CSV table of C-alpha atoms in Angstrom, one decimal:
chain,number,residue,atom,x,y,z
A,189,UNK,CA,-4.8,-32.0,-5.1
A,190,UNK,CA,-2.5,-30.7,-2.4
A,191,UNK,CA,-2.9,-26.9,-2.2
A,192,UNK,CA,0.9,-26.2,-2.3
A,193,UNK,CA,1.3,-28.4,-5.3
A,194,UNK,CA,-1.6,-26.6,-7.0
A,195,UNK,CA,0.0,-23.2,-6.3
A,196,UNK,CA,3.3,-24.5,-7.6
A,197,UNK,CA,1.7,-25.6,-10.9
A,198,UNK,CA,0.0,-22.3,-11.4
A,199,UNK,CA,3.2,-20.4,-10.6
A,200,UNK,CA,5.1,-22.5,-13.1
A,201,UNK,CA,2.5,-21.9,-15.7
A,202,UNK,CA,2.7,-18.1,-15.1
A,203,UNK,CA,6.5,-18.2,-15.4
A,204,UNK,CA,6.3,-20.1,-18.7
A,205,UNK,CA,3.6,-17.8,-20.0
A,206,UNK,CA,5.6,-14.7,-19.2
A,207,UNK,CA,8.9,-16.1,-20.5
A,208,UNK,CA,7.2,-16.9,-23.8
A,209,UNK,CA,5.6,-13.6,-24.3
A,210,UNK,CA,7.4,-10.7,-22.5
A,211,UNK,CA,10.3,-10.3,-24.9
A,212,UNK,CA,8.2,-10.8,-28.0
A,213,UNK,CA,5.5,-8.3,-27.0
A,214,UNK,CA,7.3,-5.7,-24.9
A,215,UNK,CA,7.2,-3.0,-27.5
A,216,UNK,CA,3.6,-3.6,-28.7
A,217,UNK,CA,1.7,-4.2,-25.5
A,218,UNK,CA,-0.1,-1.5,-23.6
A,219,UNK,CA,1.9,0.0,-20.8
A,220,UNK,CA,-0.3,-1.6,-18.2
A,221,UNK,CA,0.5,-5.0,-19.6
A,222,UNK,CA,4.2,-4.3,-20.0
A,223,UNK,CA,4.6,-3.4,-16.3
A,224,UNK,CA,2.3,-6.2,-15.1
A,225,UNK,CA,4.2,-8.8,-17.0
A,226,UNK,CA,7.5,-7.4,-15.9
A,227,UNK,CA,6.5,-7.6,-12.3
A,228,UNK,CA,5.3,-11.2,-12.7
A,229,UNK,CA,8.6,-12.1,-14.4
A,230,UNK,CA,10.6,-10.5,-11.5
A,231,UNK,CA,8.5,-12.3,-8.9
A,232,UNK,CA,6.9,-15.5,-10.2
A,233,UNK,CA,4.9,-15.7,-6.9
A,234,UNK,CA,3.5,-12.4,-5.6
A,235,UNK,CA,4.6,-12.9,-2.0
A,236,UNK,CA,8.2,-12.6,-3.3
A,237,UNK,CA,7.6,-8.9,-4.0
A,238,UNK,CA,10.1,-6.7,-2.1
A,239,UNK,CA,12.4,-9.8,-2.4
A,240,UNK,CA,10.6,-11.4,0.6
A,241,UNK,CA,12.1,-14.7,1.8
A,242,UNK,CA,8.7,-16.0,2.9
A,243,UNK,CA,5.0,-14.9,2.5
A,244,UNK,CA,3.9,-11.9,4.5
A,245,UNK,CA,0.8,-9.8,4.6
A,246,UNK,CA,1.6,-6.3,3.6
A,247,UNK,CA,0.0,-3.2,2.0
A,248,UNK,CA,2.6,-3.1,-0.7
A,249,UNK,CA,1.9,-6.6,-1.8
A,250,UNK,CA,-1.8,-5.8,-1.6
A,251,UNK,CA,-1.3,-2.8,-3.9
A,252,UNK,CA,0.5,-4.8,-6.6
A,253,UNK,CA,-1.9,-7.7,-6.4
A,254,UNK,CA,-4.9,-5.4,-6.6
A,255,UNK,CA,-3.4,-3.8,-9.7
A,256,UNK,CA,-3.1,-7.3,-11.2
A,257,UNK,CA,-6.8,-8.0,-10.6
A,258,UNK,CA,-7.7,-4.7,-12.2
A,259,UNK,CA,-5.5,-5.7,-15.2
A,260,UNK,CA,-7.4,-9.0,-15.4
A,261,UNK,CA,-10.7,-7.1,-15.6
A,262,UNK,CA,-9.1,-4.6,-18.1
A,263,UNK,CA,-7.7,-7.2,-20.4
A,264,UNK,CA,-9.8,-10.4,-19.7
A,265,UNK,CA,-6.5,-12.3,-19.3
A,266,UNK,CA,-7.0,-14.8,-16.4
A,267,UNK,CA,-3.2,-15.1,-15.9
A,268,UNK,CA,-3.4,-11.9,-13.8
A,269,UNK,CA,-6.3,-13.4,-11.7
A,270,UNK,CA,-4.4,-16.6,-11.1
A,271,UNK,CA,-1.3,-14.6,-10.0
A,272,UNK,CA,-3.4,-12.6,-7.5
A,273,UNK,CA,-5.0,-15.8,-6.1
A,274,UNK,CA,-1.5,-17.2,-5.4
A,275,UNK,CA,-0.9,-14.3,-3.0
A,276,UNK,CA,-4.2,-14.8,-1.1
A,277,UNK,CA,-3.8,-18.5,-0.8
A,278,UNK,CA,-0.2,-18.1,0.4
A,279,UNK,CA,-1.4,-15.9,3.3
A,280,UNK,CA,-4.9,-17.1,4.2
A,281,UNK,CA,-5.0,-20.5,5.9
A,282,UNK,CA,-7.8,-23.1,5.8
A,283,UNK,CA,-9.7,-21.4,8.7
A,284,UNK,CA,-9.5,-17.9,7.0
A,285,UNK,CA,-6.8,-16.6,9.3
A,286,UNK,CA,-4.4,-14.1,7.8
A,287,UNK,CA,-0.8,-15.3,8.4
A,288,UNK,CA,1.8,-12.9,9.7
A,289,UNK,CA,-0.8,-10.1,10.3
A,290,UNK,CA,-0.3,-8.6,13.8
A,291,UNK,CA,-3.9,-7.7,14.7
A,292,UNK,CA,-3.2,-6.0,18.0
A,293,UNK,CA,-0.8,-3.5,16.3
A,294,UNK,CA,-3.9,-1.8,14.9
A,295,UNK,CA,-1.9,-0.9,11.9
A,296,UNK,CA,-4.2,0.6,9.3
A,297,UNK,CA,-1.9,-0.6,6.5
A,298,UNK,CA,-3.2,-4.2,7.3
A,299,UNK,CA,-6.4,-3.4,5.6
A,300,UNK,CA,-5.1,-2.6,2.1
A,301,UNK,CA,-4.3,-6.2,1.3
A,302,UNK,CA,-8.0,-7.0,2.0
A,303,UNK,CA,-9.1,-5.2,-1.2
A,304,UNK,CA,-8.0,-8.2,-3.3
A,305,UNK,CA,-10.4,-10.5,-1.5
A,306,UNK,CA,-13.7,-9.1,-2.9
A,307,UNK,CA,-13.0,-10.3,-6.4
A,308,UNK,CA,-11.6,-13.6,-5.2
A,309,UNK,CA,-14.7,-14.2,-3.0
A,310,UNK,CA,-17.1,-13.2,-5.7
A,311,UNK,CA,-15.5,-15.6,-8.2
A,312,UNK,CA,-14.9,-18.6,-5.9
A,313,UNK,CA,-17.4,-18.3,-3.0
A,314,UNK,CA,-14.5,-19.5,-0.8
A,315,UNK,CA,-15.5,-18.7,2.8
A,316,UNK,CA,-11.9,-18.4,3.8
A,317,UNK,CA,-11.8,-15.1,2.0
A,318,UNK,CA,-15.0,-13.9,3.8
A,319,UNK,CA,-13.5,-14.8,7.2
A,320,UNK,CA,-10.4,-12.8,6.4
A,321,UNK,CA,-12.5,-9.8,5.2
A,322,UNK,CA,-14.5,-10.0,8.4
A,323,UNK,CA,-11.2,-9.9,10.5
A,324,UNK,CA,-10.2,-6.7,8.8
A,325,UNK,CA,-13.6,-5.2,9.2
A,326,UNK,CA,-13.4,-6.1,12.9
A,327,UNK,CA,-10.0,-4.4,13.2
A,328,UNK,CA,-11.4,-1.2,11.9
A,329,UNK,CA,-14.4,-1.4,14.2
A,330,UNK,CA,-11.9,-1.5,17.1
A,331,UNK,CA,-9.3,0.9,15.6
A,332,UNK,CA,-8.2,3.6,18.0
A,333,UNK,CA,-9.6,7.0,17.1
A,334,UNK,CA,-9.1,10.7,17.6
A,335,UNK,CA,-11.7,12.6,19.7
A,336,UNK,CA,-13.6,13.4,16.5
A,337,UNK,CA,-13.5,9.8,15.3
A,338,UNK,CA,-10.6,9.8,12.9
A,339,UNK,CA,-8.7,6.5,12.7
A,340,UNK,CA,-5.2,6.5,14.2
A,341,UNK,CA,-2.6,5.3,11.7
A,342,UNK,CA,-1.3,2.7,14.1
A,343,UNK,CA,-1.7,2.0,17.8
A,344,UNK,CA,1.9,3.2,18.4
A,345,UNK,CA,1.2,6.4,16.5
A,346,UNK,CA,-1.1,7.8,19.1
A,347,UNK,CA,-3.5,10.5,18.1
A,348,UNK,CA,-2.2,10.7,14.5
A,349,UNK,CA,-4.0,10.6,11.2
A,350,UNK,CA,-2.0,10.3,8.0
A,351,UNK,CA,-3.2,10.8,4.4
A,352,UNK,CA,-1.8,7.4,3.6
A,353,UNK,CA,-4.3,5.8,6.0
A,354,UNK,CA,-7.3,7.1,4.1
A,355,UNK,CA,-6.2,5.0,1.1
A,356,UNK,CA,-5.4,2.0,3.2
A,357,UNK,CA,-8.8,1.6,4.8
A,358,UNK,CA,-11.6,3.8,3.5
A,359,UNK,CA,-12.0,2.2,0.0
A,360,UNK,CA,-12.0,-1.2,1.7
A,361,UNK,CA,-14.7,-0.2,4.2
A,362,UNK,CA,-17.0,1.4,1.6
A,363,UNK,CA,-16.7,-1.7,-0.6
A,364,UNK,CA,-17.3,-4.0,2.4
A,365,UNK,CA,-20.4,-1.9,3.1
A,366,UNK,CA,-21.7,-2.2,-0.4
A,367,UNK,CA,-21.0,-5.9,-0.6
A,368,UNK,CA,-22.3,-7.0,2.7
A,369,UNK,CA,-25.1,-4.5,3.3
A,370,UNK,CA,-23.5,-2.4,6.0
A,371,UNK,CA,-24.5,1.1,4.8
A,372,UNK,CA,-23.1,2.8,8.0
A,373,UNK,CA,-19.7,2.3,6.4
A,374,UNK,CA,-20.6,4.7,3.6
A,375,UNK,CA,-20.9,7.5,6.3
A,376,UNK,CA,-17.7,6.2,8.0
A,377,UNK,CA,-15.7,6.6,4.8
A,378,UNK,CA,-17.0,10.1,4.1
A,379,UNK,CA,-16.3,11.1,7.7
A,380,UNK,CA,-12.6,10.0,7.4
A,381,UNK,CA,-12.1,11.9,4.1
A,382,UNK,CA,-13.7,15.1,5.3
A,383,UNK,CA,-12.1,15.0,8.7
A,384,UNK,CA,-8.5,14.7,7.5
A,385,UNK,CA,-9.3,17.4,4.9
A,386,UNK,CA,-10.3,19.8,7.6
A,387,UNK,CA,-7.2,19.1,9.6
A,388,UNK,CA,-4.5,19.0,6.9
A,389,UNK,CA,-5.7,21.3,4.1
A,390,UNK,CA,-3.5,24.3,3.3
A,391,UNK,CA,-5.5,27.1,1.5
A,392,UNK,CA,-2.4,28.9,0.3
A,393,UNK,CA,-1.4,25.9,-2.0
A,394,UNK,CA,-4.5,23.8,-2.2
A,395,UNK,CA,-2.4,20.9,-1.0
A,396,UNK,CA,-2.7,18.6,2.1
A,397,UNK,CA,0.0,18.1,4.7
A,398,UNK,CA,1.2,14.5,5.2
A,399,UNK,CA,-0.1,14.0,8.7
A,400,UNK,CA,-1.9,15.5,11.7
A,401,UNK,CA,-1.3,15.0,15.4
A,402,UNK,CA,-4.3,15.9,17.5
A,403,UNK,CA,-2.2,15.9,20.7
A,404,UNK,CA,0.5,18.2,19.3
A,405,UNK,CA,3.0,15.9,21.1
A,406,UNK,CA,5.1,15.0,18.1
A,407,UNK,CA,8.2,17.0,17.4
A,408,UNK,CA,7.0,17.3,13.8
A,409,UNK,CA,3.6,18.7,14.7
A,410,UNK,CA,2.8,22.4,14.3
A,411,UNK,CA,1.9,23.6,17.8
A,412,UNK,CA,-1.1,25.5,16.5
A,413,UNK,CA,-2.5,23.2,13.8
A,414,UNK,CA,-1.0,19.8,14.6
A,415,UNK,CA,0.1,19.4,11.0
A,416,UNK,CA,3.4,18.0,9.7
A,417,UNK,CA,5.5,20.7,8.0
A,418,UNK,CA,5.7,19.6,4.4
A,419,UNK,CA,3.7,18.3,1.4
A,420,UNK,CA,4.9,14.8,0.5
A,421,UNK,CA,3.6,13.9,-3.0
A,422,UNK,CA,3.0,10.2,-2.4
A,423,UNK,CA,0.8,10.9,0.6
A,424,UNK,CA,-1.2,13.3,-1.4
A,425,UNK,CA,-1.4,10.7,-4.2
A,426,UNK,CA,-2.7,8.2,-1.7
A,427,UNK,CA,-5.4,10.6,-0.7
A,428,UNK,CA,-6.5,11.3,-4.2
A,429,UNK,CA,-6.5,7.7,-5.1
A,430,UNK,CA,-8.6,6.9,-2.0
A,431,UNK,CA,-11.2,9.4,-3.0
A,432,UNK,CA,-11.8,8.1,-6.5
A,433,UNK,CA,-11.9,4.6,-5.2
A,434,UNK,CA,-14.3,5.4,-2.4
A,435,UNK,CA,-16.6,7.1,-4.9
A,436,UNK,CA,-16.9,3.8,-6.8
A,437,UNK,CA,-19.1,2.4,-4.0
A,438,UNK,CA,-20.6,5.4,-2.4
A,439,UNK,CA,-24.3,5.7,-3.2
A,440,UNK,CA,-25.5,9.0,-4.8
A,441,UNK,CA,-27.7,9.7,-1.8
A,442,UNK,CA,-24.9,9.4,0.8
A,443,UNK,CA,-24.7,12.6,2.9
A,444,UNK,CA,-21.4,14.3,2.2
A,445,UNK,CA,-20.8,12.7,-1.2
A,446,UNK,CA,-20.9,16.1,-2.9
A,447,UNK,CA,-18.3,17.4,-0.4
A,448,UNK,CA,-16.0,14.5,-1.2
A,449,UNK,CA,-16.3,15.3,-5.0
A,450,UNK,CA,-15.6,19.0,-4.2
A,451,UNK,CA,-12.4,18.0,-2.3
A,452,UNK,CA,-11.4,15.9,-5.3
A,453,UNK,CA,-12.0,18.7,-7.7
A,454,UNK,CA,-9.9,21.1,-5.6
A,455,UNK,CA,-7.2,18.6,-5.2
A,456,UNK,CA,-6.9,17.9,-8.9
A,457,UNK,CA,-6.6,21.6,-9.6
A,458,UNK,CA,-3.8,21.9,-7.1
A,459,UNK,CA,-2.0,18.8,-8.4
A,460,UNK,CA,-1.8,20.2,-11.9
A,461,UNK,CA,-0.6,23.5,-10.6
A,462,UNK,CA,2.5,21.8,-9.2
A,463,UNK,CA,3.2,19.5,-12.3
A,464,UNK,CA,6.7,20.0,-13.5
A,465,UNK,CA,6.4,21.9,-16.8
A,466,UNK,CA,9.3,20.2,-18.5
A,467,UNK,CA,8.7,16.5,-17.7
A,468,UNK,CA,5.0,16.5,-16.8
A,469,UNK,CA,5.8,14.6,-13.6
A,470,UNK,CA,5.9,15.6,-9.9
A,471,UNK,CA,8.6,16.2,-7.3
A,472,UNK,CA,9.1,14.2,-4.1
A,473,UNK,CA,8.3,17.4,-2.1
A,474,UNK,CA,5.3,18.7,-4.0
A,475,UNK,CA,5.7,22.5,-3.9
A,476,UNK,CA,9.5,22.8,-3.8
A,477,UNK,CA,10.6,21.6,-7.2
A,478,UNK,CA,13.4,24.1,-7.6
A,479,UNK,CA,15.0,23.4,-4.2
A,480,UNK,CA,18.3,21.6,-4.2
A,481,UNK,CA,18.0,17.9,-3.5
A,482,UNK,CA,14.4,17.5,-4.6
A,483,UNK,CA,13.7,15.0,-7.3
A,484,UNK,CA,11.0,13.8,-9.7
A,485,UNK,CA,9.4,10.7,-8.1
A,486,UNK,CA,7.6,7.9,-9.8
A,487,UNK,CA,5.1,6.5,-7.3
A,488,UNK,CA,3.6,10.0,-6.6
A,489,UNK,CA,3.4,10.7,-10.4
A,490,UNK,CA,1.7,7.4,-11.0
A,491,UNK,CA,-0.8,8.0,-8.2
A,492,UNK,CA,-1.5,11.5,-9.5
A,493,UNK,CA,-2.1,10.1,-13.1
A,494,UNK,CA,-4.4,7.4,-11.6
A,495,UNK,CA,-6.4,10.0,-9.7
A,496,UNK,CA,-6.7,12.4,-12.5
A,497,UNK,CA,-7.4,9.9,-15.3
A,498,UNK,CA,-10.0,8.0,-13.2
A,499,UNK,CA,-11.7,11.3,-12.2
A,500,UNK,CA,-12.0,12.2,-15.9
A,501,UNK,CA,-13.3,8.7,-16.7
A,502,UNK,CA,-15.9,8.9,-14.0
A,503,UNK,CA,-17.0,12.5,-14.9
A,504,UNK,CA,-15.8,14.1,-11.6
A,505,UNK,CA,-13.6,16.6,-13.5
A,506,UNK,CA,-13.7,17.9,-17.0
A,507,UNK,CA,-11.9,17.1,-20.2
A,508,UNK,CA,-9.6,20.1,-19.8
A,509,UNK,CA,-7.5,17.8,-17.6
A,510,UNK,CA,-6.9,15.3,-20.5
A,511,UNK,CA,-3.8,17.1,-21.8
A,512,UNK,CA,-2.1,17.4,-18.4
A,513,UNK,CA,-2.8,13.7,-17.8
A,514,UNK,CA,-1.4,12.8,-21.2
A,515,UNK,CA,1.7,14.9,-20.5
A,516,UNK,CA,2.1,13.3,-17.1
A,517,UNK,CA,1.7,9.8,-18.5
A,518,UNK,CA,4.2,10.3,-21.3
A,519,UNK,CA,6.6,11.9,-18.7
A,520,UNK,CA,6.2,8.9,-16.4
A,521,UNK,CA,6.9,6.3,-19.1
A,522,UNK,CA,9.7,8.5,-20.7
A,523,UNK,CA,11.5,9.4,-17.5
A,524,UNK,CA,10.9,6.5,-15.1
A,525,UNK,CA,11.0,3.3,-17.2
A,526,UNK,CA,13.9,1.3,-18.7
A,527,UNK,CA,13.6,-1.6,-21.1
A,528,UNK,CA,15.9,-4.5,-19.9
A,529,UNK,CA,17.6,-7.0,-22.1
A,530,UNK,CA,15.1,-9.7,-21.2
A,531,UNK,CA,12.2,-7.6,-22.4
A,532,UNK,CA,11.0,-6.6,-19.0
A,533,UNK,CA,10.6,-3.0,-17.8
A,534,UNK,CA,12.2,-1.4,-14.7
A,535,UNK,CA,10.6,1.6,-13.0
A,536,UNK,CA,13.1,4.0,-11.5
A,537,UNK,CA,13.0,7.0,-9.1
A,538,UNK,CA,11.0,5.3,-6.4
A,539,UNK,CA,11.1,6.7,-2.9
A,540,UNK,CA,11.5,3.5,-0.8
A,541,UNK,CA,9.6,4.7,2.2
A,542,UNK,CA,8.6,7.8,4.2
A,543,UNK,CA,6.7,8.3,7.3
A,544,UNK,CA,6.4,10.5,10.4
A,545,UNK,CA,7.7,10.0,13.9
A,546,UNK,CA,9.2,6.7,15.0
A,547,UNK,CA,11.8,5.9,17.7
A,548,UNK,CA,14.7,8.1,18.8
A,549,UNK,CA,17.2,6.3,16.7
A,550,UNK,CA,15.4,7.2,13.5
A,551,UNK,CA,12.9,9.9,14.1
A,552,UNK,CA,11.2,11.1,10.9
A,553,UNK,CA,10.6,14.7,11.4
A,554,UNK,CA,8.7,15.6,8.2
A,555,UNK,CA,11.3,18.1,7.1
A,556,UNK,CA,12.3,18.7,3.5
A,557,UNK,CA,15.7,17.2,4.3
A,558,UNK,CA,14.0,14.1,5.7
A,559,UNK,CA,11.9,13.4,2.6
A,560,UNK,CA,14.8,13.8,0.2
A,561,UNK,CA,17.1,11.6,2.4
A,562,UNK,CA,15.1,8.4,2.1
A,563,UNK,CA,16.6,5.8,-0.3
A,564,UNK,CA,15.7,6.1,-4.0
A,565,UNK,CA,15.3,2.7,-5.5
A,566,UNK,CA,14.0,0.8,-8.5
A,567,UNK,CA,11.0,-1.4,-8.9
A,568,UNK,CA,9.5,-0.5,-5.6
A,569,UNK,CA,6.0,-2.1,-5.4
A,570,UNK,CA,4.4,1.2,-4.5
A,571,UNK,CA,5.6,2.6,-7.9
A,572,UNK,CA,4.9,-0.6,-9.8
A,573,UNK,CA,1.4,-1.1,-8.5
A,574,UNK,CA,0.5,2.6,-8.9
A,575,UNK,CA,2.0,2.6,-12.4
A,576,UNK,CA,-0.2,-0.4,-13.5
A,577,UNK,CA,-3.4,1.3,-12.0
A,578,UNK,CA,-2.5,4.6,-13.7
A,579,UNK,CA,-1.8,3.0,-17.0
A,580,UNK,CA,-5.2,1.1,-16.9
A,581,UNK,CA,-7.1,4.4,-16.3
A,582,UNK,CA,-5.0,6.3,-18.9
A,583,UNK,CA,-5.8,3.5,-21.4
A,584,UNK,CA,-9.5,3.8,-20.7
A,585,UNK,CA,-9.3,7.5,-21.0
A,586,UNK,CA,-7.7,7.6,-24.4
A,587,UNK,CA,-10.0,4.8,-25.7
A,588,UNK,CA,-13.1,6.7,-24.9
């Protein structure tokens, strides 16, 4: 059967399935299912996420599709698997090339989408997926680095490490190492986590600055430390999520594993310290909740819930964190979701994007004013994907 026709049939089946079930089940399903079905209803084919006009390889698509694969494993419902497979087959050609990916940009975000390929390759044995995974592995083997071996965020962001980048690449590398017998990647993942911790950790708060510039050339870089000036909650959430995901594949005997767990334990303690006492959620700029213009943000809250709940489920932190997680999850669903007339759920209070540096027309200086100035939107994939992952781990936690 023609591959495009096959994808169209699968997509049509998903649309019909969602249309028949979303409205009827919206109030009775678990939250992970509610949001997953809502996203599938909004975007019958996953490449349409972010209202894309044509398929493109992107980290945000990868996040949502990975959450769908986790939902498949969580529920046993193959609809989520088929949805994820549509994305891979829309972007990976018959020779295993990843369409639209700009290899020579050495953008660490490229790697996040590759996380979906492990499950697809394991289930199908399709060598296209392995070829694509090898391409991403090759990129990271050639990725520019700081003098101590830290991955640059992108080729154009010279000498810079961002917390975001740990999430994008380190879990992929450690899973690749476990799957394809490349144990050196275990040490690589540990090195990246520990290095950025040394460079961005703030002992006064227990938090981590968004980015670090080894060269101190960026206007946002502290001339002494090289750090950006503020704590952006989503970046800290990326870092926490990266750590719990890396630990899934990091053998017990790996040197530095205990240090990674200690970082996670310190981070979770700091996260809870800055939890908004009324809503249970977190602010866009983590430590400045009372400052005018700051706002409670959904993607960071979801990533923090995911990090905390998974850390509890895996035994990295104790049960004393259950109540803060419960409060956060209830705050997330109570403050950031809206039931629509068609039975789907909208997630609100999403920071559309935030970064550091850039060109002279739009230089992102890492200031408080910058972080609160970025657009606040609904149904951003970073909030949607993180919400589904958070809900899965929360559901596991309360079912224990």
